[in-house]
Coordinates of C-alpha atoms in Angstrom, one line a residue:
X1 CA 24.8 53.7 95.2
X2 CA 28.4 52.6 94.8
X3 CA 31.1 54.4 96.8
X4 CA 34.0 55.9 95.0
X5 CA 37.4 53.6 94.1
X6 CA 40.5 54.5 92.8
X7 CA 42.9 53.1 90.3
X8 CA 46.4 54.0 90.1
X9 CA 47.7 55.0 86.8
X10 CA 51.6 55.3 86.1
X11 CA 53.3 58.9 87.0
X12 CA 50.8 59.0 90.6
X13 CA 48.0 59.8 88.7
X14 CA 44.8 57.8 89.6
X15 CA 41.1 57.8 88.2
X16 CA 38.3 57.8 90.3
X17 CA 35.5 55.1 89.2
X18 CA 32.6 53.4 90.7
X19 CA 31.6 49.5 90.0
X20 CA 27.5 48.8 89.6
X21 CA 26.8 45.0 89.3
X22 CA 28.7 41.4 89.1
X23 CA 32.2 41.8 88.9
X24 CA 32.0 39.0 86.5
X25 CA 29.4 40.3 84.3
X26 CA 29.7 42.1 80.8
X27 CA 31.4 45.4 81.4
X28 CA 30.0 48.8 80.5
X29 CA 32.0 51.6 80.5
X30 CA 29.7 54.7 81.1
X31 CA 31.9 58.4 80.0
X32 CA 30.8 61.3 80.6
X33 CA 30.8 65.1 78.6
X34 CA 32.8 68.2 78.9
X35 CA 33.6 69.3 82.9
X36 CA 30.9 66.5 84.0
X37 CA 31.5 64.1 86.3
X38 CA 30.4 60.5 86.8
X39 CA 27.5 61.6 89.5
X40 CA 26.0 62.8 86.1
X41 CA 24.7 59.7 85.0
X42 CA 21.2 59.0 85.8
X43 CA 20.9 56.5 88.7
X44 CA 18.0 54.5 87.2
X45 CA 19.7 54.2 84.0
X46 CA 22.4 52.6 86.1
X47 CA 20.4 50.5 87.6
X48 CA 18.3 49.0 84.6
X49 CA 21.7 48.1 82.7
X50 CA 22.5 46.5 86.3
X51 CA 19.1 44.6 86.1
X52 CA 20.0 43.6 82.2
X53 CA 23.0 41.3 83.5
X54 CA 25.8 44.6 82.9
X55 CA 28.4 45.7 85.0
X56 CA 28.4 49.4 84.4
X57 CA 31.1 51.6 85.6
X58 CA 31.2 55.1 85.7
X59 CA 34.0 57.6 85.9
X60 CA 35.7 60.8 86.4
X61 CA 37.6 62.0 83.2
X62 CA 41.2 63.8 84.3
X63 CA 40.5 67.2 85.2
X64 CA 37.0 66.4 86.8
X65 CA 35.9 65.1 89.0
X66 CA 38.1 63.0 91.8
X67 CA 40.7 62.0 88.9
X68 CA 43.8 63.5 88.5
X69 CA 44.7 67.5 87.6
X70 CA 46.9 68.1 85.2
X71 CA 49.2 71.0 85.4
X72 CA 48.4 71.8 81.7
X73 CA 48.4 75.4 80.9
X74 CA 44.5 75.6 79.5
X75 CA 43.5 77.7 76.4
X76 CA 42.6 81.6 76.7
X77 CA 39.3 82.3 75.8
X78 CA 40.4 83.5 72.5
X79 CA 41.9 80.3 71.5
X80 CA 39.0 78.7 72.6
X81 CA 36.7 80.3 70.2
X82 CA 39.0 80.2 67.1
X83 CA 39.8 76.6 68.0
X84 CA 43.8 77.3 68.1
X85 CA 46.1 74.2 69.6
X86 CA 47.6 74.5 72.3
X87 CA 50.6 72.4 74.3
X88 CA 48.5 69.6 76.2
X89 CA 46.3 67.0 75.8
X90 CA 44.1 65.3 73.4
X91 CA 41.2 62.8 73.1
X92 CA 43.9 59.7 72.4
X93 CA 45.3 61.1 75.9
X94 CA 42.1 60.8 77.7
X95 CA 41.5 57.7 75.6
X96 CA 44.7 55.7 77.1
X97 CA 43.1 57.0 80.6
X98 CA 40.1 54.6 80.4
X99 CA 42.2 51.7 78.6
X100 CA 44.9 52.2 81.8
X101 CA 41.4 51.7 84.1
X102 CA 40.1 48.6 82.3
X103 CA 43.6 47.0 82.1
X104 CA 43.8 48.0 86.2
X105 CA 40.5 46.3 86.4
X106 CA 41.8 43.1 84.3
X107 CA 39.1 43.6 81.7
X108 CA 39.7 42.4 78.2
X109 CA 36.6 43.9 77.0
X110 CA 34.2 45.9 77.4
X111 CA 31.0 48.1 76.1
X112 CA 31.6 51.9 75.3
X113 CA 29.3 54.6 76.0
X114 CA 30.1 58.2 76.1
X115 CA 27.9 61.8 75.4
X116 CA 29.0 64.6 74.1
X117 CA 32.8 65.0 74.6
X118 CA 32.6 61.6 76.1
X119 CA 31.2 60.2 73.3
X120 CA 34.5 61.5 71.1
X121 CA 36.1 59.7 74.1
X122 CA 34.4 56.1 73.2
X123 CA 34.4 56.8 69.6
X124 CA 38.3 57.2 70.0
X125 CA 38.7 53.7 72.3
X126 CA 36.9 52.2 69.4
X127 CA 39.3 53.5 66.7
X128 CA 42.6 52.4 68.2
X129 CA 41.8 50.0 70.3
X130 CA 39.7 47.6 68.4
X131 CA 39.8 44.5 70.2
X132 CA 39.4 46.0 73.4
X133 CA 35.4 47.2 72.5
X134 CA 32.3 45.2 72.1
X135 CA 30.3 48.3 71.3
X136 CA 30.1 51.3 71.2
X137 CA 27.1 54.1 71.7
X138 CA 27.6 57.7 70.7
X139 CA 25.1 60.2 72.6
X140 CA 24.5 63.7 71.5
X141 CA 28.4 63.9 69.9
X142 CA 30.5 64.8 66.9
X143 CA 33.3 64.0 64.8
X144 CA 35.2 67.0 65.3
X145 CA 34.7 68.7 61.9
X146 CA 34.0 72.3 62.0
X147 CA 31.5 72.1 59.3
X148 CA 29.3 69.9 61.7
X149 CA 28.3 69.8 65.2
X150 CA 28.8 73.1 66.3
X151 CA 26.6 75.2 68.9
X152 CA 23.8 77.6 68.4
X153 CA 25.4 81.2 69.3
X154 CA 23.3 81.3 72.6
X155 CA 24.7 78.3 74.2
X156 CA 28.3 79.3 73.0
X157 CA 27.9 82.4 74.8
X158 CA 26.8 81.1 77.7
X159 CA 29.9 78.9 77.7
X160 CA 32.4 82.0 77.4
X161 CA 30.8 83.4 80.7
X162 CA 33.2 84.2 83.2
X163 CA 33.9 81.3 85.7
X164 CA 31.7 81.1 88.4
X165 CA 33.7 81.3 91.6
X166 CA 31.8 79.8 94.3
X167 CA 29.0 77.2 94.6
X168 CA 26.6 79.9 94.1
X169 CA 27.7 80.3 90.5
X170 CA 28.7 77.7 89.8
X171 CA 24.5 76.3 90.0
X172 CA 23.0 79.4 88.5
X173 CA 25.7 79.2 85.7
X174 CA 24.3 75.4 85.2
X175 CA 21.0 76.2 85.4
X176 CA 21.3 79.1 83.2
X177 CA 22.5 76.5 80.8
X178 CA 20.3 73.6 80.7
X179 CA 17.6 76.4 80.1
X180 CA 19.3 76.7 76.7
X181 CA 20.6 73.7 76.0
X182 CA 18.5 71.0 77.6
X183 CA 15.3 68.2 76.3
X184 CA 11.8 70.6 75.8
X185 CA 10.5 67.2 76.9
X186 CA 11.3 68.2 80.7
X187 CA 12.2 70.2 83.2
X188 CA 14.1 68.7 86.0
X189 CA 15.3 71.8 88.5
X190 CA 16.0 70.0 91.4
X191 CA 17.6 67.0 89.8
X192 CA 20.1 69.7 88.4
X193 CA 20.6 72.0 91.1
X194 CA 21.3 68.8 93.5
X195 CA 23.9 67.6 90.8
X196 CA 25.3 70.9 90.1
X197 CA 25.2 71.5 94.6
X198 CA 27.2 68.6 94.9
X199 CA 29.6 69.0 91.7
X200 CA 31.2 72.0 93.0
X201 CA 32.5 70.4 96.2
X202 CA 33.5 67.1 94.9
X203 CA 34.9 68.8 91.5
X204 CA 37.5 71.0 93.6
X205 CA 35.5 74.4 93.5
X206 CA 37.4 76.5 91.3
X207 CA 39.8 74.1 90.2
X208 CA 37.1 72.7 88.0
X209 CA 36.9 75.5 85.7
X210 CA 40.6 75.3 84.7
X211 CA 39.7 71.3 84.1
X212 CA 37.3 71.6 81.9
X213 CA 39.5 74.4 79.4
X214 CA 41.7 72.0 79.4
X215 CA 39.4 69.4 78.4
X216 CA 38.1 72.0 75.7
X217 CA 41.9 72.0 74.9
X218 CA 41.7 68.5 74.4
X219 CA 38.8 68.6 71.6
X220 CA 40.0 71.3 69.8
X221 CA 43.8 69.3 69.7
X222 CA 42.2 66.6 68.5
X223 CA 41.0 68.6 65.6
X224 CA 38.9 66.5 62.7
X225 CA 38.5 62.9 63.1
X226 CA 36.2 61.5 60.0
X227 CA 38.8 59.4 58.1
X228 CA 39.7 58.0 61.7
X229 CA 36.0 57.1 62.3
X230 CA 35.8 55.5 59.1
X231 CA 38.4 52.8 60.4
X232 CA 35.5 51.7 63.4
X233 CA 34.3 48.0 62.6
X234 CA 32.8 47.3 66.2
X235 CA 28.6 47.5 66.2
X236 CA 28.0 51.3 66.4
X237 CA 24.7 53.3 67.5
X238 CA 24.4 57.1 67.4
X239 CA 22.0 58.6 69.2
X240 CA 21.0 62.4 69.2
X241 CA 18.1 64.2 69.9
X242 CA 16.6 67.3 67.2
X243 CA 16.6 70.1 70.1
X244 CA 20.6 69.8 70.6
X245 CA 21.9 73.5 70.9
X246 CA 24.9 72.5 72.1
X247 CA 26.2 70.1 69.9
X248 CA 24.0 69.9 66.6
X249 CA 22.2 67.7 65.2
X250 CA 23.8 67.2 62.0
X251 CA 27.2 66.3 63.9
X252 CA 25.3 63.1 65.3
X253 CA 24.4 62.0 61.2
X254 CA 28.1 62.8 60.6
X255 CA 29.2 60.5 63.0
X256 CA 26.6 57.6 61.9
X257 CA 27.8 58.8 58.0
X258 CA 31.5 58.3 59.0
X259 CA 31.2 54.9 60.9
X260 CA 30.7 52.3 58.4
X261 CA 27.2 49.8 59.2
X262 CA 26.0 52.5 62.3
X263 CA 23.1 52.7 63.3
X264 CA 21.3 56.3 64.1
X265 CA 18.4 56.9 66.5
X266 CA 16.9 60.5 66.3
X267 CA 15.3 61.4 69.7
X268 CA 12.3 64.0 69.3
X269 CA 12.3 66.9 71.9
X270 CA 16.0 65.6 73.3
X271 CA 18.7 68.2 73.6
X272 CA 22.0 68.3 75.2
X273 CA 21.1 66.4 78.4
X274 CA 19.5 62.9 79.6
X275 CA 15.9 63.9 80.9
X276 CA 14.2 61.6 83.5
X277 CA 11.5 61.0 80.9
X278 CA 13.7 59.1 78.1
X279 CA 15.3 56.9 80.5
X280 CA 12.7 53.6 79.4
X281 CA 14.0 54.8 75.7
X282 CA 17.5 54.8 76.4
X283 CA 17.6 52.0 78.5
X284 CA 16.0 50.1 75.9
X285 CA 18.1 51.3 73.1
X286 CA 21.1 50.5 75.1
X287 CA 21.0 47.2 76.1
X288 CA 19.2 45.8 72.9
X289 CA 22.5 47.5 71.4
X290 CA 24.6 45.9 73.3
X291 CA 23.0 42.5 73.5

């Protein structure tokens, strides 16, 4: 397992990454979803891109993780669910982030992968920075449109909890989650209690909550973002899976409708998570993708 690095942005800001694989080989650039952090990504996914002649690095959006805080004044509650803009952020913001850590890594080029909000993330990269990505690989994500995409009333509940405020919580919030949201192929408990355990700590405790309302802030500033979509040319796949509560289904087929020549992979009994049993699947689809 790779150790955590740093790379220093402009302003003393810095994003924490971690590096899988030959320096020298193809990079993969592996973002993750809404107050996630890069420990999310399944190790043996890692390690079978690894295995396929990749370099995959992972990493910590700002406001997660071991990258930077903002001091961004995140939306109410109410603005969250009538999707008001705020002052702040957006997904071209956290976009620059990733281009600033492949420009501090001196790499030209690389592979884009994202779920959920990180797939908007990638999606974005791919839109205005077109000779900077090979590929790019949307998982379980959306184009922003409120007519597509959005979550089933019990997961959105869930969401507008109040913020847990200890570790305690913080996993039975998660928990309470991934019962609603997560694959009906499998149930992995311990899997997510250790990630959710160790999440806490490394996220900052309670500063994470105010992270990841500011990265809601970010999605809902970036508002709809079809016609930019449309301008992709780099080789596209779109995966989601038919059980998606938390982002639906119908915003993955907007996504493959808006990028022209995508491709679109509908996963059976897949919801809003990466289940131990799909790994083979998604390894497969990955690197064929990307080969």
């Amino acid at each position: 397992m790779s150790p955590d690095r740093f790379c220093e942005l402009p302003g003393a800001r810095r994003i924490c990454y971690r590096s899988h694989g030959h320096e020298d080989a193809p990079a993969v650039l592996l973002i993750v979803g809404l107050g996630l952090q890069l420990t999310y990504w399944p190790q043996a996914l890692i390690t079978g891109l690894v295995e396929q002649g990749l370099r995959v690095i992972t990493l910590d959006n700002r406001d997660s993780g071991r990258s930077f805080f903002t001091d961004v004044t995140p939306p109410s509650v109410m603005q969250q669910f009538f999707r008001k803009r705020t002052p702040g952020y957006d997904l071209g913001d956290m976009a620059s982030d990733v281009i600033a850590l492949m420009d501090g890594l001196q790499l030209e080029t690389a592979h884009a992968v994202g779920m959920s909000m990180g797939g908007m993330i990638a999606q974005t990269l791919a839109a205005r920075y077109p000779t900077r990505i090979r590929t790019l690989t949307s998982i379980f994500s959306t184009t922003g449109s409120l007519r597509v995409g959005q979550p089933a009333l019990k997961a959105l509940f869930k969401l507008l909890r109040r913020p847990p405020r200890n570790q305690q919580e913080s996993v039975r919030d998660y928990l309470d989650i991934m019962r609603v949201i997560g694959s009906t192929l499998e149930w992995g408990e311990v899997a997510m209690r250790d990630y959710a355990t160790h999440a806490w700590e490394r996220g900052g405790g309670e500063a994470s909550n105010l992270g990841t309302a500011r990265q809601i802030g970010a999605i809902i500033n970036s508002g709809d973002r079809t016609q930019e979509l449309q301008g992709i040319r780099c080789s596209t796949l779109v995966i989601h899976g038919d059980k998606d509560l938390m982002v639906a289904t119908n915003g993955g087929f907007a996504t493959a409708a808006a990028i022209p020549g995508s491709s679109l992979v509908l996963l059976p009994g897949m919801g809003h998570d990466l289940p131990k049993c799909l790994t083979g699947t998604l390894l497969s689809l990955l690197s064929g993708h990307m080969r």
